[in-house]
Coordinates of C-alpha atoms and ligand atoms in Angstrom, one line a residue:
M172 CA 31.5 28.5 17.7
S173 CA 33.6 31.5 19.0
T174 CA 32.0 33.9 21.5
T175 CA 32.5 37.6 21.3
I176 CA 33.4 39.9 24.2
E177 CA 31.0 42.8 24.9
H178 CA 32.4 44.9 27.8
D179 CA 32.0 48.3 29.4
G180 CA 35.7 48.7 28.9
L181 CA 36.2 51.8 31.1
F182 CA 38.0 51.2 34.4
I183 CA 37.6 54.3 36.5
D184 CA 38.1 54.7 40.2
G185 CA 38.4 51.0 40.7
S186 CA 35.1 50.0 38.9
W187 CA 34.1 49.0 35.4
V188 CA 31.8 51.6 34.0
A189 CA 30.1 52.2 30.6
S190 CA 30.9 55.4 28.8
D191 CA 28.4 58.2 29.1
G192 CA 28.5 58.4 25.3
A193 CA 26.9 55.9 23.0
Q194 CA 29.9 55.0 20.8
R195 CA 31.5 51.6 20.9
I196 CA 35.0 50.4 19.7
E197 CA 34.7 47.3 17.5
V198 CA 37.6 44.8 17.4
V199 CA 38.2 42.4 14.5
N200 CA 40.6 39.5 14.3
P201 CA 43.2 40.3 11.6
S202 CA 43.9 36.6 11.0
T203 CA 40.3 35.6 10.3
E204 CA 38.5 38.9 9.7
Q205 CA 36.0 37.8 12.3
R206 CA 34.5 40.2 14.8
L207 CA 36.0 39.7 18.3
G208 CA 33.8 42.1 20.3
S209 CA 33.5 45.6 21.5
V210 CA 34.0 48.0 24.4
S211 CA 32.4 51.4 25.0
A212 CA 34.5 54.3 23.7
A213 CA 35.4 56.9 26.4
S214 CA 34.1 60.4 25.9
T215 CA 36.0 63.5 27.1
A216 CA 33.7 63.6 30.1
D217 CA 34.9 60.0 31.0
V218 CA 38.5 61.2 30.7
D219 CA 37.6 64.0 33.1
R220 CA 36.2 61.5 35.6
A221 CA 39.3 59.3 35.2
V222 CA 41.7 62.2 35.8
A223 CA 39.7 63.3 38.8
A224 CA 39.9 59.7 40.2
A225 CA 43.6 59.6 39.6
R226 CA 44.1 63.0 41.3
K227 CA 42.1 61.9 44.3
A228 CA 44.1 58.6 44.5
F229 CA 47.4 60.4 44.2
V230 CA 47.0 61.8 47.7
E231 CA 47.0 58.4 49.4
W232 CA 49.2 56.6 46.9
S233 CA 52.0 59.1 47.1
A234 CA 51.9 59.1 50.9
K235 CA 52.5 55.4 51.1
N236 CA 56.1 54.4 51.7
A237 CA 58.1 52.7 48.9
D238 CA 57.7 49.2 50.5
E239 CA 53.9 49.5 50.7
R240 CA 53.8 50.5 47.0
A241 CA 56.2 47.8 46.1
E242 CA 54.0 45.1 47.8
L243 CA 51.0 46.2 45.7
L244 CA 53.0 46.2 42.5
N245 CA 54.2 42.7 43.2
R246 CA 50.6 41.7 43.8
L247 CA 49.7 43.1 40.4
A248 CA 52.5 41.1 38.9
D249 CA 51.1 38.0 40.4
A250 CA 47.6 38.7 39.1
L251 CA 49.0 39.4 35.6
E252 CA 51.1 36.2 35.7
K253 CA 47.9 34.2 36.4
R254 CA 46.4 35.6 33.3
G255 CA 49.5 35.2 31.1
A256 CA 48.2 32.7 28.6
E257 CA 44.9 34.6 28.2
I258 CA 46.7 37.9 27.8
A259 CA 49.0 36.4 25.1
H260 CA 46.0 34.9 23.2
T261 CA 44.0 38.1 23.4
V262 CA 46.8 40.3 22.1
S263 CA 47.6 37.9 19.2
S264 CA 43.9 37.7 18.3
Q265 CA 43.7 41.5 18.0
N266 CA 46.9 42.6 16.4
G267 CA 48.3 39.5 14.6
M268 CA 51.3 39.0 16.8
P269 CA 52.6 35.4 16.6
I270 CA 51.6 33.7 19.8
V271 CA 55.2 32.7 20.6
V272 CA 56.1 36.4 20.6
S273 CA 53.1 37.5 22.7
T274 CA 53.7 34.7 25.2
G275 CA 57.3 35.8 25.7
L276 CA 56.9 39.6 25.5
E277 CA 53.3 40.6 26.1
A278 CA 52.6 38.0 28.9
G279 CA 56.2 37.9 30.2
F280 CA 57.4 41.5 30.3
P281 CA 54.7 43.3 32.4
P282 CA 55.1 41.2 35.6
L283 CA 58.9 41.4 35.2
L284 CA 58.7 45.2 34.9
L285 CA 56.5 45.5 38.0
R286 CA 58.8 43.3 40.1
Y287 CA 61.9 45.2 38.8
Y288 CA 60.6 48.6 39.7
A289 CA 59.1 47.4 43.0
G290 CA 62.6 46.2 43.9
L291 CA 64.4 49.4 42.7
V292 CA 62.1 51.7 44.6
S293 CA 62.3 49.7 47.8
D294 CA 66.1 50.1 47.7
Q295 CA 66.0 53.8 47.0
P296 CA 65.9 56.5 49.7
S297 CA 63.4 59.2 49.0
V298 CA 65.7 61.8 50.6
T299 CA 69.4 62.0 50.4
R300 CA 71.5 64.4 52.4
R301 CA 74.6 65.9 50.9
A302 CA 77.2 68.5 51.9
G303 CA 77.0 71.8 50.2
L304 CA 79.9 73.7 48.8
F305 CA 79.5 76.5 51.4
G306 CA 79.6 74.3 54.5
G307 CA 75.9 73.8 54.8
E308 CA 73.8 70.7 54.3
I309 CA 71.1 70.0 51.6
D310 CA 68.4 67.4 51.5
V311 CA 67.5 66.3 47.9
V312 CA 63.9 65.0 48.0
R313 CA 62.5 62.7 45.2
K314 CA 58.8 63.6 44.7
P315 CA 56.3 62.0 42.4
M316 CA 54.9 64.3 39.7
G317 CA 51.2 63.5 40.0
V318 CA 48.9 62.1 37.4
V319 CA 50.6 60.5 34.4
G320 CA 48.8 60.3 31.0
V321 CA 49.8 57.0 29.4
I322 CA 49.1 56.6 25.6
V323 CA 50.2 53.5 23.8
P324 CA 50.0 51.9 20.3
W325 CA 48.6 48.5 19.3
N326 CA 51.8 46.7 18.5
F327 CA 52.9 45.8 22.1
P328 CA 49.9 47.0 24.1
Q329 CA 50.6 45.4 27.4
T330 CA 54.3 45.7 27.5
L331 CA 54.3 49.4 26.4
A332 CA 51.6 50.3 28.9
M333 CA 53.4 48.6 31.8
T334 CA 56.7 50.1 30.7
K335 CA 55.2 53.4 31.8
I336 CA 52.8 52.3 34.5
A337 CA 55.4 50.3 36.6
P338 CA 58.0 53.1 37.1
A339 CA 55.3 55.8 37.4
L340 CA 53.5 54.0 40.1
A341 CA 56.7 52.8 41.9
A342 CA 57.7 56.5 42.1
G343 CA 54.3 57.4 43.7
N344 CA 52.4 58.7 40.7
T345 CA 48.9 57.6 39.5
A346 CA 47.9 56.9 35.9
V347 CA 45.2 57.3 33.2
V348 CA 45.9 54.8 30.5
K349 CA 44.5 55.1 26.9
P350 CA 44.9 51.9 24.9
S351 CA 44.8 52.0 21.1
P352 CA 41.4 51.2 19.6
E353 CA 42.8 48.1 17.8
T354 CA 43.7 46.5 21.2
V355 CA 41.1 47.4 23.8
L356 CA 40.3 43.8 24.8
D357 CA 43.5 42.9 26.5
A358 CA 43.1 46.1 28.6
I359 CA 40.1 44.4 30.2
L360 CA 42.5 41.7 31.5
L361 CA 44.8 44.4 32.9
G362 CA 41.8 46.0 34.7
E363 CA 40.8 42.6 36.1
A364 CA 44.3 42.1 37.4
I365 CA 44.3 45.6 39.0
A366 CA 41.0 44.8 40.8
E367 CA 42.3 41.4 42.0
A368 CA 45.5 42.9 43.3
E369 CA 43.4 45.4 45.3
L370 CA 45.2 48.5 44.2
P371 CA 43.5 51.5 45.7
P372 CA 40.7 52.8 43.4
G373 CA 41.9 55.4 41.0
V374 CA 45.6 54.5 41.0
I375 CA 45.3 53.1 37.5
N376 CA 42.4 54.1 35.3
I377 CA 41.7 52.8 31.7
V378 CA 39.9 54.8 29.1
P379 CA 39.8 53.2 25.6
G380 CA 39.4 55.8 22.9
D381 CA 40.5 57.3 19.7
R382 CA 43.0 60.1 18.9
A383 CA 40.7 62.8 20.2
I384 CA 40.6 61.1 23.6
G385 CA 44.4 60.8 23.5
A386 CA 44.7 64.5 22.7
H387 CA 42.2 65.4 25.5
I388 CA 44.4 63.5 28.0
V389 CA 47.6 65.1 26.8
S390 CA 46.4 68.7 27.4
H391 CA 44.1 67.9 30.4
P392 CA 44.8 70.4 33.2
G393 CA 44.7 67.6 35.7
V394 CA 47.6 65.6 34.0
D395 CA 51.1 66.4 35.2
R396 CA 53.3 64.2 32.9
V397 CA 52.7 62.5 29.6
A398 CA 54.2 59.1 28.5
F399 CA 53.6 58.3 24.9
T400 CA 54.6 55.6 22.4
G401 CA 53.4 55.6 18.8
S402 CA 54.2 57.2 15.5
T403 CA 56.5 60.1 14.9
A404 CA 53.7 62.2 13.4
T405 CA 51.5 61.8 16.5
G406 CA 54.6 62.3 18.7
R407 CA 55.2 65.6 17.1
S408 CA 51.7 66.9 17.8
I409 CA 51.9 65.6 21.4
A410 CA 55.3 67.3 21.8
E411 CA 53.8 70.5 20.5
A412 CA 50.9 70.4 23.0
C413 CA 53.2 69.5 25.9
G414 CA 55.7 72.3 24.8
K415 CA 53.0 74.9 25.1
L416 CA 52.0 73.6 28.5
L417 CA 55.6 73.1 29.7
R418 CA 54.4 69.6 30.6
P419 CA 57.1 66.8 30.9
V420 CA 56.7 64.2 28.2
S421 CA 58.6 61.1 27.0
L422 CA 58.1 60.0 23.4
G423 CA 58.9 56.6 22.0
L424 CA 58.5 56.9 18.2
G425 CA 59.1 55.3 14.9
G426 CA 62.3 53.7 13.5
K427 CA 64.1 52.6 10.4
S428 CA 67.1 50.9 11.9
A429 CA 70.1 49.3 10.2
T430 CA 71.3 45.7 10.3
I431 CA 75.0 46.0 9.7
V432 CA 76.5 42.7 8.4
L433 CA 80.3 42.9 8.7
D434 CA 82.4 40.9 6.3
D435 CA 83.1 38.1 8.8
A436 CA 79.5 37.7 10.1
D437 CA 78.1 34.2 10.4
V438 CA 74.6 35.0 9.1
A439 CA 73.7 31.5 7.9
G440 CA 74.5 30.2 11.5
S441 CA 72.3 32.9 13.2
M442 CA 69.1 32.7 11.2
E443 CA 66.7 32.6 14.2
E444 CA 68.4 35.7 15.8
F445 CA 68.5 37.4 12.4
F446 CA 64.8 36.8 11.9
K447 CA 63.9 38.3 15.3
A448 CA 66.1 41.4 14.6
T449 CA 64.5 42.1 11.3
L450 CA 61.0 40.6 11.0
L451 CA 59.7 40.1 14.6
N452 CA 55.9 40.5 15.0
N453 CA 55.4 40.6 11.2
G454 CA 57.6 43.7 10.9
Q455 CA 55.2 45.6 13.2
T456 CA 57.9 46.4 15.7
C457 CA 59.6 49.8 16.1
F458 CA 63.2 48.7 16.6
L459 CA 63.7 46.3 13.7
G460 CA 66.7 46.6 11.5
T461 CA 64.7 46.8 8.2
R462 CA 67.7 48.2 6.2
V463 CA 70.1 45.3 5.8
L464 CA 73.6 46.7 5.0
A465 CA 75.7 44.0 3.3
P466 CA 79.3 44.2 2.2
R467 CA 79.7 44.2 -1.6
G468 CA 82.0 41.1 -1.4
R469 CA 79.2 39.1 0.2
Y470 CA 76.2 40.9 -1.3
G471 CA 74.8 38.0 -3.4
E472 CA 75.2 35.5 -0.6
I473 CA 73.3 37.7 1.9
V474 CA 70.5 38.4 -0.5
D475 CA 70.2 34.6 -1.1
I476 CA 70.1 33.9 2.7
L477 CA 67.3 36.5 3.1
A478 CA 65.3 35.2 0.2
G479 CA 65.6 31.7 1.8
L480 CA 64.5 33.2 5.2
A481 CA 61.4 34.8 3.6
H482 CA 60.5 31.5 1.9
V483 CA 60.7 29.3 5.0
A484 CA 59.0 31.7 7.4
T485 CA 55.6 30.1 8.2
I486 CA 52.7 32.3 7.5
G487 CA 49.6 31.6 9.6
D488 CA 46.9 32.5 12.1
A489 CA 48.6 34.5 14.9
V490 CA 47.4 32.1 17.6
D491 CA 49.0 29.1 15.9
E492 CA 52.2 28.1 17.7
S493 CA 54.0 27.4 14.4
T494 CA 53.3 30.8 13.0
M495 CA 56.3 33.0 12.3
I496 CA 54.5 35.7 10.2
G497 CA 51.0 36.7 11.2
P498 CA 48.7 39.3 9.5
M499 CA 48.9 43.1 9.5
V500 CA 46.8 44.7 12.2
S501 CA 44.1 46.0 9.9
A502 CA 43.1 46.1 6.2
R503 CA 44.0 49.7 6.1
H504 CA 47.5 49.0 7.4
R505 CA 48.0 46.2 4.9
E506 CA 47.1 48.7 2.1
R507 CA 49.7 51.0 3.5
V508 CA 52.4 48.3 3.5
E509 CA 51.4 47.2 0.0
G510 CA 51.7 50.8 -1.1
Y511 CA 55.3 50.8 0.0
I512 CA 55.9 47.5 -1.9
E513 CA 54.6 49.1 -5.1
R514 CA 56.8 52.1 -4.5
G515 CA 59.8 49.9 -4.1
K516 CA 59.1 48.3 -7.5
T517 CA 58.7 51.7 -9.2
E518 CA 61.9 52.9 -7.6
G519 CA 63.9 50.3 -9.4
C520 CA 64.6 48.0 -6.4
R521 CA 64.9 44.3 -7.3
L522 CA 62.1 42.2 -5.7
I523 CA 63.6 38.9 -4.7
A524 CA 60.9 37.5 -2.4
G525 CA 57.3 38.2 -1.5
G526 CA 55.6 41.3 -2.7
T527 CA 52.3 39.4 -2.8
R528 CA 49.2 38.7 -0.7
P529 CA 49.1 35.1 0.5
D530 CA 46.0 33.4 -0.8
R531 CA 44.0 33.1 2.4
E532 CA 41.6 35.0 4.6
G533 CA 43.1 37.6 6.9
W534 CA 45.2 40.8 6.3
F535 CA 48.5 39.0 5.4
V536 CA 51.5 40.3 3.5
A537 CA 54.2 37.8 2.5
P538 CA 57.7 38.5 3.8
T539 CA 59.2 40.8 1.1
I540 CA 62.8 41.3 0.3
F541 CA 64.1 44.1 -2.0
A542 CA 67.7 44.0 -3.2
D543 CA 69.7 46.8 -4.9
V544 CA 68.0 49.4 -2.8
A545 CA 69.5 52.9 -2.6
N546 CA 69.5 54.5 0.9
D547 CA 67.8 57.6 -0.5
S548 CA 64.8 55.6 -1.8
V549 CA 61.5 56.0 -0.1
I550 CA 61.5 52.3 1.1
A551 CA 64.8 52.9 2.8
R552 CA 63.9 56.2 4.4
E553 CA 60.3 55.7 5.7
E554 CA 59.0 53.3 8.3
I555 CA 56.9 50.7 6.6
F556 CA 55.9 48.7 9.7
G557 CA 55.4 45.5 7.8
P558 CA 57.5 42.4 6.8
V559 CA 59.5 44.3 4.2
L560 CA 63.4 44.4 4.1
A561 CA 65.6 46.6 2.0
V562 CA 69.1 45.2 1.3
I563 CA 71.7 47.9 0.7
A564 CA 75.3 47.3 -0.5
Y565 CA 78.3 49.1 1.3
D566 CA 82.0 49.4 0.4
D567 CA 83.7 49.4 3.8
V568 CA 82.9 49.9 7.5
D569 CA 83.0 53.7 7.3
D570 CA 80.5 53.5 4.4
A571 CA 78.3 51.1 6.4
V572 CA 78.3 53.5 9.4
A573 CA 77.6 56.5 7.2
I574 CA 74.6 54.7 5.6
A575 CA 73.3 53.5 8.9
N576 CA 73.4 57.1 10.3
D577 CA 71.9 58.6 7.1
S578 CA 68.3 58.3 8.4
P579 CA 65.8 60.6 9.9
Y580 CA 65.4 57.9 12.6
G581 CA 67.7 56.6 15.4
L582 CA 66.0 53.9 17.4
G583 CA 67.7 50.4 17.2
G584 CA 69.9 48.4 14.9
T585 CA 72.3 45.4 15.0
V586 CA 75.9 44.7 14.1
W587 CA 76.9 41.1 13.0
S588 CA 80.5 39.8 13.3
Q589 CA 82.4 36.8 14.7
D590 CA 84.6 39.4 16.5
R591 CA 82.5 40.8 19.3
D592 CA 84.9 43.7 20.1
R593 CA 85.0 44.7 16.4
A594 CA 81.2 44.7 16.3
R595 CA 81.0 46.7 19.6
A596 CA 83.3 49.4 18.2
V597 CA 81.1 49.7 15.1
A598 CA 77.9 49.7 17.4
Q599 CA 79.3 52.7 19.3
R600 CA 79.5 54.7 16.0
V601 CA 75.8 54.1 15.2
E602 CA 73.6 57.1 16.2
T603 CA 70.7 55.2 17.8
G604 CA 69.4 54.6 21.3
T605 CA 70.1 50.9 21.3
V606 CA 72.2 48.4 19.3
G607 CA 72.4 44.6 19.5
I608 CA 75.4 42.5 18.7
N609 CA 74.7 39.3 16.7
G610 CA 71.0 39.6 17.7
Y611 CA 68.7 42.1 19.4
D612 CA 67.8 40.9 22.9
L613 CA 65.9 43.6 24.7
D614 CA 66.6 43.9 28.4
P615 CA 64.5 46.1 30.7
A616 CA 67.5 46.7 32.9
A617 CA 68.9 48.9 30.1
P618 CA 67.5 52.3 29.0
F619 CA 65.5 52.0 25.8
G620 CA 64.6 54.9 23.5
G621 CA 65.5 56.8 20.4
V622 CA 67.3 59.9 19.0
K623 CA 66.3 62.2 16.1
D624 CA 62.8 61.3 14.8
S625 CA 62.7 58.2 17.0
G626 CA 61.8 60.2 20.1
I627 CA 62.8 61.9 23.3
G628 CA 63.6 60.3 26.7
R629 CA 64.4 56.8 27.8
E630 CA 62.2 54.0 29.2
W631 CA 63.4 51.0 31.3
G632 CA 66.4 50.8 33.6
P633 CA 66.8 52.9 36.8
E634 CA 66.8 55.9 34.4
A635 CA 63.1 55.5 33.8
L636 CA 62.3 55.7 37.5
D637 CA 64.1 59.1 37.6
S638 CA 62.0 60.3 34.7
Y639 CA 58.8 60.0 36.9
V640 CA 60.1 62.1 39.8
E641 CA 60.7 65.8 40.5
L642 CA 63.7 66.7 42.6
Q643 CA 63.4 69.2 45.4
S644 CA 66.5 70.7 47.2
I645 CA 66.0 71.9 50.7
Y646 CA 68.9 74.0 52.0
L647 CA 69.0 73.1 55.6
Ligands
LIG1587 P1 49.8 56.2 16.4 O1 50.7 57.3 16.7 O2 48.8 56.3 15.3 O3 48.9 55.9 17.8 C1 49.5 55.7 19.0 C2 48.5 56.0 20.1 O4 48.3 57.4 20.1 C3 47.1 55.4 19.9 O5 46.6 55.1 21.2 C4 46.3 56.6 19.3 O6 44.9 56.5 19.5 C5 46.9 57.8 20.0 N1 46.8 59.0 19.3 C6 46.8 59.3 18.0 N2 46.8 60.6 17.7 C7 46.9 61.2 18.9 C8 46.9 62.6 19.4 N3 46.9 63.6 18.5 N4 47.0 62.9 20.7 C9 47.1 61.9 21.6 N5 47.0 60.6 21.3 C10 46.9 60.2 20.0 O7 50.7 54.9 16.3 P2 50.3 53.4 16.0 O8 50.0 53.3 14.5 O9 49.3 53.0 16.9 O10 51.7 52.7 16.4 C11 52.7 52.4 15.5 C12 53.8 53.4 15.7 O11 54.3 53.3 17.0 C13 55.0 53.1 14.8 O12 55.5 54.3 14.3 C14 56.0 52.5 15.7 O13 57.4 52.6 15.3 C15 55.8 53.2 17.0 N6 56.3 52.5 18.1 C16 57.4 53.0 18.8 C17 58.0 52.3 19.9 C18 59.1 52.9 20.6 O14 59.4 52.5 21.8 N7 59.9 53.8 20.0 C19 57.4 51.1 20.3 C20 56.3 50.6 19.6 C21 55.7 51.3 18.5

């Protein structure tokens, strides 16, 4: 018999507290449709308390030297590592992420990010002196911004939160974090790790809530900077609010990236990498190359390979080690994905695999491949966020690059070729924030983010640390 989790869910000023409102957020397992538990939903008054706690903690936290902060971040990394297996299991149970993916990314990345930024900030002087052009000297001082409002989606809840928390805290800021309602239970484990690491109360506060709570954080007078990942539509409304307030904001948004298969690519020999770059996390991943661009001379062969991939991908409960394709996060999201599949059929695209609901409980969609897709069709332009690929034919490399760039989005993508230099030259012509060669291996040492409708700003790398500081010049 499985037990459910009923928790206060709000972590404010170093303690678990219940909301002052009566509402609760219910979480259901998308693989089984069974209830997992609930936490109390934060009210706007709870957010006010969390922001006040973060403001109070900022005084002491920002006054610590970098090594003291780094030590505490490393302790938090240790506490998260201890909980790695539980974190991976909890994430997969809530959002359908195959456990092999959550173990590698959701459990693996957050401690890595904490240690990385702890190391970077320890090596970085907070003041650098430089010679001025008029003979004088100038001190350039790096200062934390204050309280950072962190708002994240459900698809990589731990990694996306820590992507913001780690550089923000390393730079001396404090944080108010709002998880997505679909994934509030793994946030409990983050709170427990924060308590075990003995971070000073109020340095990280967690307020689970809906979009109204997110909007309250974004325009809160006590918040100095906003870090958001989510859909482009939400990103636009947050950008609008921050624009009015002149509040610094970073936005990691949607994508519809291209997988460019060059005529010499060894696709059949790279199936595992190809699967990860196009269908990772059941298609519920922002950077996937869901438009597969195939040269006309090899079109039939590539379509056949993809159909084979769709047929062999094991569909199953997300917590099962053998699962390659888990469920959609919710019944509503499955309907949305199925709506796009119907749209593809009516747009004259050729369905060569999937397009159906597997006959089992849970909110599953079979991996679906459409061939003969025009780049101006809806299924090639809009983000579906499910296991649905569109195969588009191209004439030559210029045509492939033109199709890849003919998108409202600009987040990721891949280029496949047996000649790495040739692939690299093509990659540089692609208008996106990141491109992988013969695979898509994310690395937190490199800046990650998008152009066009995929967002503003970069996360990861030393560049992210810079995005959480203000620079002050003192003319000596
Ligand atoms: P979403 O925009 O619906 O929600 C994201 C978060 O914002 C949630 O916590 C939600 O409660 C909150 N929110 C919603 N409306 C808000 C508002 N008006 N003000 C403040 N907060 C608000 O997105 P989602 O469906 O949870 O996530 C999927 C989307 O995220 C996809 O589009 C995906 O591509 C994108 N994503 C982007 C990246 C990236 O790095 N570029 C990474 C992962 C996911």
